[in-house]
XYZ file of C-alpha atoms in Angstrom:
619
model
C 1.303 -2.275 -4.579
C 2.195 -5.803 -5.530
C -0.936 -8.402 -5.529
C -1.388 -11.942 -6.945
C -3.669 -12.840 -9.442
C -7.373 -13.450 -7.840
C -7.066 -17.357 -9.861
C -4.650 -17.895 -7.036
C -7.371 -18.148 -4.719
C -8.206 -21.108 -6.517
C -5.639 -23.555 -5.372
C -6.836 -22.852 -1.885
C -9.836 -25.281 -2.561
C -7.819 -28.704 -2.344
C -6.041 -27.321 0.737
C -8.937 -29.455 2.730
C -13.019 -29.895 1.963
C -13.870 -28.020 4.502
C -12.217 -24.918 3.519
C -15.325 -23.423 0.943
C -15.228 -19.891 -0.853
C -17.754 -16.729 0.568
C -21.106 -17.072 -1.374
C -23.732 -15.909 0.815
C -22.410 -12.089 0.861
C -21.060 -12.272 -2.933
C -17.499 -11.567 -2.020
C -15.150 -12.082 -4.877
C -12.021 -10.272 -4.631
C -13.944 -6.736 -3.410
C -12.836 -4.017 -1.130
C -12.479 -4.751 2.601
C -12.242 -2.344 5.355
C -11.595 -3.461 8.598
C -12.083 -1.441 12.345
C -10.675 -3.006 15.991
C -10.207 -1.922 19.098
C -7.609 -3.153 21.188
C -6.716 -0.071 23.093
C -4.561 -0.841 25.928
C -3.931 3.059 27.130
C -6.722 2.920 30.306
C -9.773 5.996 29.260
C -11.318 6.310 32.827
C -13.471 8.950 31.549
C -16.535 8.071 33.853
C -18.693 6.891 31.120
C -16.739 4.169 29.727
C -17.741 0.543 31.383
C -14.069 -0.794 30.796
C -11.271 0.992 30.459
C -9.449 -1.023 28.161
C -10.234 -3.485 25.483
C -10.306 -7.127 25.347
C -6.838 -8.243 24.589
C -7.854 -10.733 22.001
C -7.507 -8.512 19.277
C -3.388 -7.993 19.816
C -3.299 -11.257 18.463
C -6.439 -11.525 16.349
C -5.764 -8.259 13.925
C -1.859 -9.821 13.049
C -3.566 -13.463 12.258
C -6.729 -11.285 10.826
C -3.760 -9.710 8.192
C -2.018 -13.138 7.783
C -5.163 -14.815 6.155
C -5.269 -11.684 3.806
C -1.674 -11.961 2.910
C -1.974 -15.880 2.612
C -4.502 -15.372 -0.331
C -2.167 -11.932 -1.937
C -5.388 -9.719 -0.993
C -3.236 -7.155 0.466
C -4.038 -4.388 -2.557
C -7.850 -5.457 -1.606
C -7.567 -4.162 1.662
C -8.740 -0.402 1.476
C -8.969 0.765 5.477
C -7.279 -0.752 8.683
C -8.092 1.325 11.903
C -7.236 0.314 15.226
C -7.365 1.249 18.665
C -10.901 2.621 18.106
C -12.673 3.396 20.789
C -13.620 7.077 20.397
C -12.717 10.003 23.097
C -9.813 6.987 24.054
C -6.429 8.559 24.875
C -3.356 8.272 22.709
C -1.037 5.912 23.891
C 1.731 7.596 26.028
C 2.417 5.352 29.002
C 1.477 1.612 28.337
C 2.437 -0.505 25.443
C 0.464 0.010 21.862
C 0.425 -3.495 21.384
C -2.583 -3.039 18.071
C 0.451 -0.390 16.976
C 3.662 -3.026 17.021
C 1.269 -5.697 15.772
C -0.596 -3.678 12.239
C 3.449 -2.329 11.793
C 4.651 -6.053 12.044
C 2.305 -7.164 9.551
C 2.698 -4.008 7.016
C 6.500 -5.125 6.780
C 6.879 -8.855 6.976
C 3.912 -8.970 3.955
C 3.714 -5.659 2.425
C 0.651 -4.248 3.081
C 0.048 -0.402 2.077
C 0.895 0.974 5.660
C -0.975 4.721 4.259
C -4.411 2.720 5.089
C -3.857 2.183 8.372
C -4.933 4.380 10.975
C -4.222 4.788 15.097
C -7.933 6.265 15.989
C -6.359 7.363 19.150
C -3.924 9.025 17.586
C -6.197 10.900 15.112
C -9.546 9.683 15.162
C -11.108 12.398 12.537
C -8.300 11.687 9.585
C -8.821 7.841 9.912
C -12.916 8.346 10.178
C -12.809 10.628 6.680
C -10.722 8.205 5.567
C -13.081 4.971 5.923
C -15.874 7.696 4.409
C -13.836 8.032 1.203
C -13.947 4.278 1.285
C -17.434 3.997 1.628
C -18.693 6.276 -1.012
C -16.534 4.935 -3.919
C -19.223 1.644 -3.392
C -21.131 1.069 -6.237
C -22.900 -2.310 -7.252
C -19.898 -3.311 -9.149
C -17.740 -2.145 -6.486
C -18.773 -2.722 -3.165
C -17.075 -2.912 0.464
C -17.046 -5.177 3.085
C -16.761 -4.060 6.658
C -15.077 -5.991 9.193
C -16.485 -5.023 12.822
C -14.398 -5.486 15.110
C -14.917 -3.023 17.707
C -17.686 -0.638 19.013
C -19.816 0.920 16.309
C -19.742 4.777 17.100
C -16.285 4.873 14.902
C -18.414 3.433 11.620
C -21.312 5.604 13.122
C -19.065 8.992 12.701
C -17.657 7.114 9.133
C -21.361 6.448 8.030
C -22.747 9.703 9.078
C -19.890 12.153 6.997
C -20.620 10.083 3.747
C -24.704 10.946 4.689
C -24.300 14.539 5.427
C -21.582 14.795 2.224
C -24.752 12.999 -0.409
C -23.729 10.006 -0.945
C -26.315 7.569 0.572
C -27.296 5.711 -2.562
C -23.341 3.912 -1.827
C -24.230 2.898 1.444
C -26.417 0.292 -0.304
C -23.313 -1.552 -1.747
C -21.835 -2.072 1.714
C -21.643 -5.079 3.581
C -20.998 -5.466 7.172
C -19.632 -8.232 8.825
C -20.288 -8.628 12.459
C -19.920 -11.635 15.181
C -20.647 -9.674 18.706
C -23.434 -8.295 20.158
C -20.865 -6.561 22.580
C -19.057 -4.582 19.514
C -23.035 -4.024 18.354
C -23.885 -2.961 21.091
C -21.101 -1.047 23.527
C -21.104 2.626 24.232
C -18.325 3.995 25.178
C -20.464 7.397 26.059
C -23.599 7.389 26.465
C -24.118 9.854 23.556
C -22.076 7.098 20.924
C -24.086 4.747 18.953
C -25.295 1.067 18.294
C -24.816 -0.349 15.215
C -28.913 -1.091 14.881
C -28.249 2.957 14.958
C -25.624 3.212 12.341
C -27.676 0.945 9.636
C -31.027 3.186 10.324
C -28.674 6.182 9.643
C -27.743 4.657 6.456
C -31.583 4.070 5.418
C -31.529 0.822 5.948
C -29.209 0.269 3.004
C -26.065 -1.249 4.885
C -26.497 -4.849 4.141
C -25.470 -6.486 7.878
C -24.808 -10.011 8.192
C -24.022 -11.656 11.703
C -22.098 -14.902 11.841
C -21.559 -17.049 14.509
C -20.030 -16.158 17.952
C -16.202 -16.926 17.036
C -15.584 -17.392 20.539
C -15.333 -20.871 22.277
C -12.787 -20.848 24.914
C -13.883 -24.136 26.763
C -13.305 -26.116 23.531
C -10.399 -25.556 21.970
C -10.864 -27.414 19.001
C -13.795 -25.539 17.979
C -13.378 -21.659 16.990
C -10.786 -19.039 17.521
C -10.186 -19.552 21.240
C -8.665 -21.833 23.722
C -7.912 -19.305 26.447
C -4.666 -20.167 28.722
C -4.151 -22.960 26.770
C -1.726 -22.606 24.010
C -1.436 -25.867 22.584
C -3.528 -25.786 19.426
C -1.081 -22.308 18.389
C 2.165 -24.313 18.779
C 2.077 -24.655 14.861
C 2.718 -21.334 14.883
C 5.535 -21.425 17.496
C 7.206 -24.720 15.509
C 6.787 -23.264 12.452
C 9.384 -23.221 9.702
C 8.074 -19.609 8.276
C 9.421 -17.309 11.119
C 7.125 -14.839 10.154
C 4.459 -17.650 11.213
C 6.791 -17.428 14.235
C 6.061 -13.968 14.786
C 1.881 -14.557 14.645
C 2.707 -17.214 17.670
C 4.460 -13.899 19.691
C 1.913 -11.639 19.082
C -0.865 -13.995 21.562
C 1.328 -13.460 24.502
C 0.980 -10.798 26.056
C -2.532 -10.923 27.434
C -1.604 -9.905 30.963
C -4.113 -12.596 32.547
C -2.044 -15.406 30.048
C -5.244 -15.482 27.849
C -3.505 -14.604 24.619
C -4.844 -17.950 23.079
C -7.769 -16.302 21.718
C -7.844 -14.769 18.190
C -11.588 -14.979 17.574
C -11.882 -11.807 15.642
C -9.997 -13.042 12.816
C -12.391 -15.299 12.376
C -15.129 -13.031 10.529
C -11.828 -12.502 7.762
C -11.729 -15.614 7.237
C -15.694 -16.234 6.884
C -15.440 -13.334 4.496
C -12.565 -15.197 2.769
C -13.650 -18.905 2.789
C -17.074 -18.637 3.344
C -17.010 -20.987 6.576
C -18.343 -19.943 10.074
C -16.658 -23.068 11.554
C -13.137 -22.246 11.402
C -10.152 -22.782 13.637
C -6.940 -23.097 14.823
C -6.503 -26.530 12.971
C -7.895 -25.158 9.462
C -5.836 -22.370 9.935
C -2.710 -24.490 10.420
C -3.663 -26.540 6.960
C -4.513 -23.021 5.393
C -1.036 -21.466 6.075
C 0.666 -24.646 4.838
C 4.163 -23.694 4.311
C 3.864 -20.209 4.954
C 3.268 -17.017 3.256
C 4.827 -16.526 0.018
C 6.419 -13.556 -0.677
C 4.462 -11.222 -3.332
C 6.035 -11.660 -6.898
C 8.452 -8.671 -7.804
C 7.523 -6.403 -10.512
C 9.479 -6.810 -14.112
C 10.103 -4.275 -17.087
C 7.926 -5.502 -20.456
C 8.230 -4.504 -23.515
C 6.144 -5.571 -26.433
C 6.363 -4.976 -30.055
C 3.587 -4.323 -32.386
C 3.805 -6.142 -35.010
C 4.911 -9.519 -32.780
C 2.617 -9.210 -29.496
C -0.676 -7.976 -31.122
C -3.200 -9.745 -33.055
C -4.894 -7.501 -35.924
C -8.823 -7.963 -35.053
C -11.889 -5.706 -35.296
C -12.193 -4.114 -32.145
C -15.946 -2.207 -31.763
C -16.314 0.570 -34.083
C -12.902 0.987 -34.765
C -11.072 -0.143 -38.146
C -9.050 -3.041 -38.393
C -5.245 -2.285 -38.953
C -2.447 -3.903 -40.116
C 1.388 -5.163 -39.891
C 3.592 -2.670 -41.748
C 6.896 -5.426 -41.700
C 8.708 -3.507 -43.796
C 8.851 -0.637 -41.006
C 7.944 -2.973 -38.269
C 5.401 -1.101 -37.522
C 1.237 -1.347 -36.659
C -0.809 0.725 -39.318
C -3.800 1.848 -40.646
C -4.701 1.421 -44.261
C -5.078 5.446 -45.691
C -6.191 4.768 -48.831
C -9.205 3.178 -47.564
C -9.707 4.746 -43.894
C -9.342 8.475 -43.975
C -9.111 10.379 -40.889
C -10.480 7.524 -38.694
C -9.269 5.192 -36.037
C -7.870 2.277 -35.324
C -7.585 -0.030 -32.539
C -5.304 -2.829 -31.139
C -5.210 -4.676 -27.652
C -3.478 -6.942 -25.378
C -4.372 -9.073 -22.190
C -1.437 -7.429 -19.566
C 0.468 -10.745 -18.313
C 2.701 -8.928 -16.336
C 2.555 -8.407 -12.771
C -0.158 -5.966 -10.614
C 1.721 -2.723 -10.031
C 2.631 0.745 -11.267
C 4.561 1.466 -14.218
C 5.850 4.039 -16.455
C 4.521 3.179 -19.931
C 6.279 4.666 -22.905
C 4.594 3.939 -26.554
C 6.963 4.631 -29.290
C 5.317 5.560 -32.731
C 6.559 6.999 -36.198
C 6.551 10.390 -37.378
C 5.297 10.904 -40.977
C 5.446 14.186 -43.228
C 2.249 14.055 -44.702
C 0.275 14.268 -41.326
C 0.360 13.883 -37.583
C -1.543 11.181 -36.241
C -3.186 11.495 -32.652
C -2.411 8.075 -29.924
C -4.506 7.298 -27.065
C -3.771 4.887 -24.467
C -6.245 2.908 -22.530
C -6.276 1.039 -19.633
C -9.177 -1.928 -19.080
C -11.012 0.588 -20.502
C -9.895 3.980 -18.807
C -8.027 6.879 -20.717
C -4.728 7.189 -19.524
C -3.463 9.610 -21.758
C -4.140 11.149 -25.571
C -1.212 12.909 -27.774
C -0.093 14.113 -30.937
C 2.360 12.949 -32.743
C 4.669 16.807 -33.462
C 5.304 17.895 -37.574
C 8.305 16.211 -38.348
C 10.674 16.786 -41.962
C 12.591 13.586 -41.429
C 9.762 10.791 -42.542
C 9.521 7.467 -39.742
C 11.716 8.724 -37.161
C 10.651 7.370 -34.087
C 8.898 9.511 -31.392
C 7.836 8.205 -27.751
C 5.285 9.863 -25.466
C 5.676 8.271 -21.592
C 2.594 8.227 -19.115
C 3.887 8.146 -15.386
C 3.196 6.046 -12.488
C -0.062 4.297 -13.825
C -1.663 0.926 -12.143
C -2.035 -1.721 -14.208
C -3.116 -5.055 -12.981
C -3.014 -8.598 -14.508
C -5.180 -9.371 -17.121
C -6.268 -5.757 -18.007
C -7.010 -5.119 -21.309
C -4.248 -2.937 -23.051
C -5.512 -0.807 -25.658
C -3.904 1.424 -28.369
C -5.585 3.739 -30.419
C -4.456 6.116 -33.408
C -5.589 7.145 -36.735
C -5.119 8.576 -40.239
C -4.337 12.166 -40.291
C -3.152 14.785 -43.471
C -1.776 17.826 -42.762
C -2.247 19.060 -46.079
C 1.354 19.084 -47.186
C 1.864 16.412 -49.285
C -0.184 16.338 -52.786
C -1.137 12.589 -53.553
C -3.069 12.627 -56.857
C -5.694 14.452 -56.425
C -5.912 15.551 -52.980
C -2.762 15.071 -50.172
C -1.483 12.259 -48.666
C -2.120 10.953 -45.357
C 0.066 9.360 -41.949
C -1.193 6.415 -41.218
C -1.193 6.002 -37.610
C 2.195 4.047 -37.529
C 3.231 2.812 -33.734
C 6.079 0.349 -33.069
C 6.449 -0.715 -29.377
C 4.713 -0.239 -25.730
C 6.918 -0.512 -23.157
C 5.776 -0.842 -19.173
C 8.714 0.236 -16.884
C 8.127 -0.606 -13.076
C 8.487 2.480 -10.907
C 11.168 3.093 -8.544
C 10.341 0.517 -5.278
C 9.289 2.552 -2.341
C 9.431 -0.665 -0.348
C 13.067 -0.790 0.939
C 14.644 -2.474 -2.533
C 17.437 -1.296 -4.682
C 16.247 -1.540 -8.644
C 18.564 0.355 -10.832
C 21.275 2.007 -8.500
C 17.769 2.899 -6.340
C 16.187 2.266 -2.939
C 13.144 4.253 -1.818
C 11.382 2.954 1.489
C 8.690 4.817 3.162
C 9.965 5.844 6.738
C 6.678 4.465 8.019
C 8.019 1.187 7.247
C 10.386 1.343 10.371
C 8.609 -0.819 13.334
C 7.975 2.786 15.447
C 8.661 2.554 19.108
C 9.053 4.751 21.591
C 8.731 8.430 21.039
C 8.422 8.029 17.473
C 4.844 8.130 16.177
C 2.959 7.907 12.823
C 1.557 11.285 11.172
C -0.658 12.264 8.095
C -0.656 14.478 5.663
C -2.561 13.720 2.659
C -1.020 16.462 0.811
C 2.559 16.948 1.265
C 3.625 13.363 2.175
C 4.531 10.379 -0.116
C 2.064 8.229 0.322
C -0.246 10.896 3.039
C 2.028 9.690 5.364
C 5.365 10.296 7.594
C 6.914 9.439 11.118
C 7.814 12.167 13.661
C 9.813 12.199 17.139
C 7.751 12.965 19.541
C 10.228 12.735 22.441
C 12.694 15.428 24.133
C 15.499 16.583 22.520
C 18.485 14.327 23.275
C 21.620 15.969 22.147
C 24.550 14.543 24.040
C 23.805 10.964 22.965
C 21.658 8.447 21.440
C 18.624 7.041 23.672
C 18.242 3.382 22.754
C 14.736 3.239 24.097
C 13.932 5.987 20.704
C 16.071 3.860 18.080
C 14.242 2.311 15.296
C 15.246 0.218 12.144
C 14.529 -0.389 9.114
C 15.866 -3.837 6.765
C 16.261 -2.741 3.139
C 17.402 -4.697 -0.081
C 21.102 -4.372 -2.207
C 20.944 -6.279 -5.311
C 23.876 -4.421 -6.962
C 26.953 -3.781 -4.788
C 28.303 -0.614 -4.481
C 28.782 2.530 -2.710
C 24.865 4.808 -2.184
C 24.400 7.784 -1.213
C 22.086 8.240 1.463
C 19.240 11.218 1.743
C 15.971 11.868 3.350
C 12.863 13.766 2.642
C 12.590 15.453 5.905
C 10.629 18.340 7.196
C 11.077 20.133 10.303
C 8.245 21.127 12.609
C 6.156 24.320 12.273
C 7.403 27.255 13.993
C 11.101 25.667 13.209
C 11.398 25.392 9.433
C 14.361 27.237 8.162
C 16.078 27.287 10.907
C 18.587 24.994 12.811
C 16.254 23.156 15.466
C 14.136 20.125 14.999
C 16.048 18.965 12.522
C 18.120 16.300 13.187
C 18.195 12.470 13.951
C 20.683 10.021 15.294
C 22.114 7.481 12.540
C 23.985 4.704 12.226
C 24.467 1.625 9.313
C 24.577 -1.763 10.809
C 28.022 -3.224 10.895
C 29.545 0.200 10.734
C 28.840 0.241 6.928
C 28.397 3.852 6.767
C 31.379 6.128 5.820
C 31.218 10.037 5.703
C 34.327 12.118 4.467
C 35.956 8.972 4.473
C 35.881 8.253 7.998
C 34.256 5.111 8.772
C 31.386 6.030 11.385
C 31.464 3.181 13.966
C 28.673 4.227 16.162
C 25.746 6.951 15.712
C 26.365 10.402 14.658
C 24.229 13.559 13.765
C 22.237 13.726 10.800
C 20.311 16.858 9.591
C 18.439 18.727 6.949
C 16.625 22.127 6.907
C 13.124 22.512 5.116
C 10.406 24.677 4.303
C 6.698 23.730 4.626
C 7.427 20.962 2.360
C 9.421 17.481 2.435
C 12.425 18.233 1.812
C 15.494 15.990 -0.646
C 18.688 16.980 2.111
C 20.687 14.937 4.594
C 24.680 15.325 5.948
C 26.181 13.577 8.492
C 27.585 15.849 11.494
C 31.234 13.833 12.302
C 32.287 14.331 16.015
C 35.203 16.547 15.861
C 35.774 15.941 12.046
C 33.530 17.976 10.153
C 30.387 17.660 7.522
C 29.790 15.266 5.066
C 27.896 13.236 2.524
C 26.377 9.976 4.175
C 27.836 7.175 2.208
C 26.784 3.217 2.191
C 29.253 0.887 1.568
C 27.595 -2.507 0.319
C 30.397 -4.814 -0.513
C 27.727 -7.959 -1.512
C 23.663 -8.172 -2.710
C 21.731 -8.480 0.181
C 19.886 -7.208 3.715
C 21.211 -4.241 5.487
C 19.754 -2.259 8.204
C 19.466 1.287 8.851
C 18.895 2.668 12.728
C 17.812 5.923 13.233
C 17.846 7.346 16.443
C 15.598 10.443 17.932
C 17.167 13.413 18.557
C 15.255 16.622 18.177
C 11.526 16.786 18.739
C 9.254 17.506 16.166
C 11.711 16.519 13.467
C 9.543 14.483 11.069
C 10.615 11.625 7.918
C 8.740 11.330 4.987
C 11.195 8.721 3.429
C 14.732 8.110 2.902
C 16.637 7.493 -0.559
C 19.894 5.721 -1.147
C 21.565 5.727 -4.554
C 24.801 4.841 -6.748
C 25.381 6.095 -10.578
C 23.071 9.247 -10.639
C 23.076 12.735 -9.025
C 21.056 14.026 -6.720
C 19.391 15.986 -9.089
C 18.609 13.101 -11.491
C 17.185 11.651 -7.946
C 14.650 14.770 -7.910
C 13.468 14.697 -11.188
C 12.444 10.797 -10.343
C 10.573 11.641 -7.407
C 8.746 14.549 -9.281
C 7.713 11.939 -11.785
């Protein structure tokens, strides 16, 4: 995932003096997790004192999310579950408003939409999940917890990562709270407080509570201004329409109390270390919107040009070799040691395939390691060679690098024994030329290179369609299944979805899926199909232009499987072809049609075979 630089947080400070940075907890640029409620399917289980949640957080998680994105935090944020109330039911008759809202965000600003979790949906894989979070906190790396719901789901998070050993990381958490209600609630009367959860933990959860961040009867204090929507027409008037969007997502409180996002306001004390914010900080915090994150860009640097020759730690110093523009290490004195060179990473935060190019010699073969801020990515050897400095590269696949990590390259002096030199043999010298950091295929709906990969969870899911897991088998842990009746003699437009992807390179693209049908199915010819159709009849199969939605199928295995042909009405079977006659947005809609069928992602492509398609998805 994308993310800005954390310096970028700096320019926030002159936005107004009353906007301050988060001292008190220590928060600089750490984890977050975050847990809401927001349920709006009624549990009348006879336990539970209400059966829905307070609305407030149908607007307050989207705005929550906004202040994130705002800052380019989004690769900081770890965990997102909503809907939490444990034992809940699953939304199947009224609106998942927490669902449209944490899907809105995930695609207008790019969050990572495998870290967020429907707990009534699958409470158990988005508990384990937070868990995993938890116990990766050490003192240098510690999480903040944003409560903003009943504590029984961080109860059942807090008690796996006890009963799994790992305690001592519970003392690196920090928990953010503003309610005594969310403290407090039990939905059963077996669940737990969060005085509870923290004694659980040994005492070690560090627990700070802020300031109530409701105060409906004055609107220009706080979060809150009840029916009165005033102090969020900024929002409405504003020129950002995803800004736009935040203003929709407060209106559908069904007593018209949607102007209340008091919630959000323990993100932004985490944020801006202030207590006291509202609606009209908020407004001078946005500014002009939310900037898009910065895209990701090939680099390639050359030895002998981008690195500086200096004595790294215990490693020799080497030198420029211009006359094979090439880095080196001086044999005569440095025999079978190493030598080390580094580089601040200016490029963007992301993942990249990293090739380093080096020189084969005759007399020995030298052994390169790559590091990244510090960590081993990967060690080779360069092979025997019998043609002296021809150029070898090794390529390490789909590792993170962020801004400003340290770049380090590593190789030394090496005889193989071959090669007499006076009196003993002669030795390779460790020669490298070039590093080069490729960005990975985008699996966020943009062409690069004849490419688009988009995650099908990135289509806004409504109706029958719903989010699944698997940590295993799915790009990403995650996929989207249709959950609805089969609906084979035409398309239902209540179980359409879409999805807006990126052409920066006209063309005609093929267009596949990763698609698995569901168990009991596989291999055969049911649950295996969808309903498709390319916005402004852009889609062509065996040259017929397809002018409203047709079939579209696969067959798979256990896995996700690389497939998809379009089913013509009365003309046949064929390749799925996009026709993009300029750069620019297009939008797919997909359509449910047999239940069960489930969508890891979908590919389109131009210039390459489908094969050369599977051996990038492998990598």
């Amino acid at each position: 995932m994308l993310t800005k630089p954390f310096i970028l947080l700096l320019g926030f400070i002159c936005l107004s003096s009353e906007i301050l940075f988060a001292q008190s907890l220590g928060y600089n640029n750490n984890r977050v997790a975050i847990s809401a409620d927001g349920n709006n399917q009624a549990d009348k289980h006879p336990e539970a004192q209400w059966p829905r949640a307070d609305p407030d957080d149908w607007g307050g998680t989207p705005a929550a999310l906004a202040m994130i994105a705002k800052l380019g935090l989004q690769d900081r944020l770890v965990h997102f579950s909503y809907n939490n109330f444990i034992a809940a039911p699953p939304h199947t008759s009224e609106t998942n408003y927490m669902a449209d809202g944490v899907k809105g965000a995930i695609k207008r600003w790019n969050f990572d939409a495998t870290r967020f979790f429907d707990v009534s949906e699958d409470n158990a894989t988005a508990i384990t999940h937070l868990a995993e979070a938890l116990k990766k906190s050490t003192a240098t790396d510690p999480l903040y917890f944003i409560h903003m719901g009943p504590s029984e789901f961080f109860y059942r998070a807090v008690k796996e990562v006890v009963d799994d050993g790992h305690s001592e990381a519970l003392a690196h958490v920090y928990v953010i709270s503003h309610s005594g209600y969310n403290d407090n609630h039990l939905r059963r009367k077996a669940h737990h407080t969060m005085k509870e959860t923290i004694a659980l933990s040994g005492n070690r959860i560090k627990y700070k509570k802020i300031k109530d961040q409701n105060a409906c009867d004055n609107p220009s204090k706080l979060w809150c201004s009840n029916t009165d929507f005033a102090p969020y027409h900024w929002m409405r008037d504003h020129s950002d329409p995803d800004i736009n969007w935040l203003y929709s997502r407060t209106l559908f409180h069904p007593q018209n109390k949607g102007a209340d996002i008091s919630d959000a306001g323990m993100v932004w004390y985490l944020l801006l270390g202030d207590e006291d914010g509202n609606l009209q900080k908020f407004q001078k915090f946005i500014g002009d919107g939310i900037t898009p994150l910065p895209e990701c860009k090939d680099t390639h640097l050359i030895g002998v040009k981008h690195f500086e020759m200096l004595q790294i730690g215990p490693f020799v110093t080497p030198y420029k070799d211009h006359s094979r523009n090439a880095v080196a290490i001086d044999a005569v004195v440095y025999k079978n040691e190493f030598a080390a060179t580094q580089k601040v990473f200016k490029g963007i935060t992301d993942h990249y395939n990293i090739t380093l190019t080096t020189l084969t010699e005759e007399d020995g073969e030298s052994t390169y390691r790559l590091k990244v801020d510090g960590k081993l990515i990967g060690e080779f050897q360069n092979p025997e060679t019998a043609r002296d400095m021809a150029p070898y590269s090794r390529t390490f696949k789909n590792v993170p690098v962020k801004t400003g990590d340290i770049i380090q390259i590593e190789s030394n002096t090496h005889s193989n024994g071959k090669i007499p030199e006076d009196d003993a043999y002669a030795y390779a010298r460790g020669r490298w030329r070039s590093i080069s950091f490729e960005c990975t295929p985008d699996r966020s709906g943009e062409e690069k290179k004849g490419l688009v990969v988009f995650e099908a969870e990135r289509f806004e899911l409504k109706g029958a369609w719903k989010l699944g897991k698997d940590t295993e088998k799915a790009s990403g842990g995650a996929f989207i299944y249709y959950d609805g009746p089969n609906t084979y003699q035409q398309v239902d437009m209540d179980h359409v979805i879409s999805y807006t992807f990126k052409i920066k390179t006209p063309g005609n693209y093929t267009i596949k899926w990763m698609m698995r049908q569901p168990k009991g199915e596989r291999g055969t010819d049911k649950g295996n199909d969808i309903w498709i159709l390319l916005a402004d009849n852009l889609g062509y199969a065996k040259e017929l232009q397809l002018k409203h939605f047709e079939k579209y199928y696969g067959r798979s295995d256990d896995n996700f499987t690389l497939n998809g042909v379009a089913e013509i009405h009365g003309a046949g079977h064929g390749w799925l072809t996009g026709r993009f006659p300029k750069a620019g947005a297009y939008t797919l809609h997909i359509g449910g049609r047999s239940h069960g069928l489930q969508i890891d992602r979908f590919l389109l492509f131009k210039g390459m075979t489908i094969d050369e398609v599977k051996s990038i998805l492998i990598e």
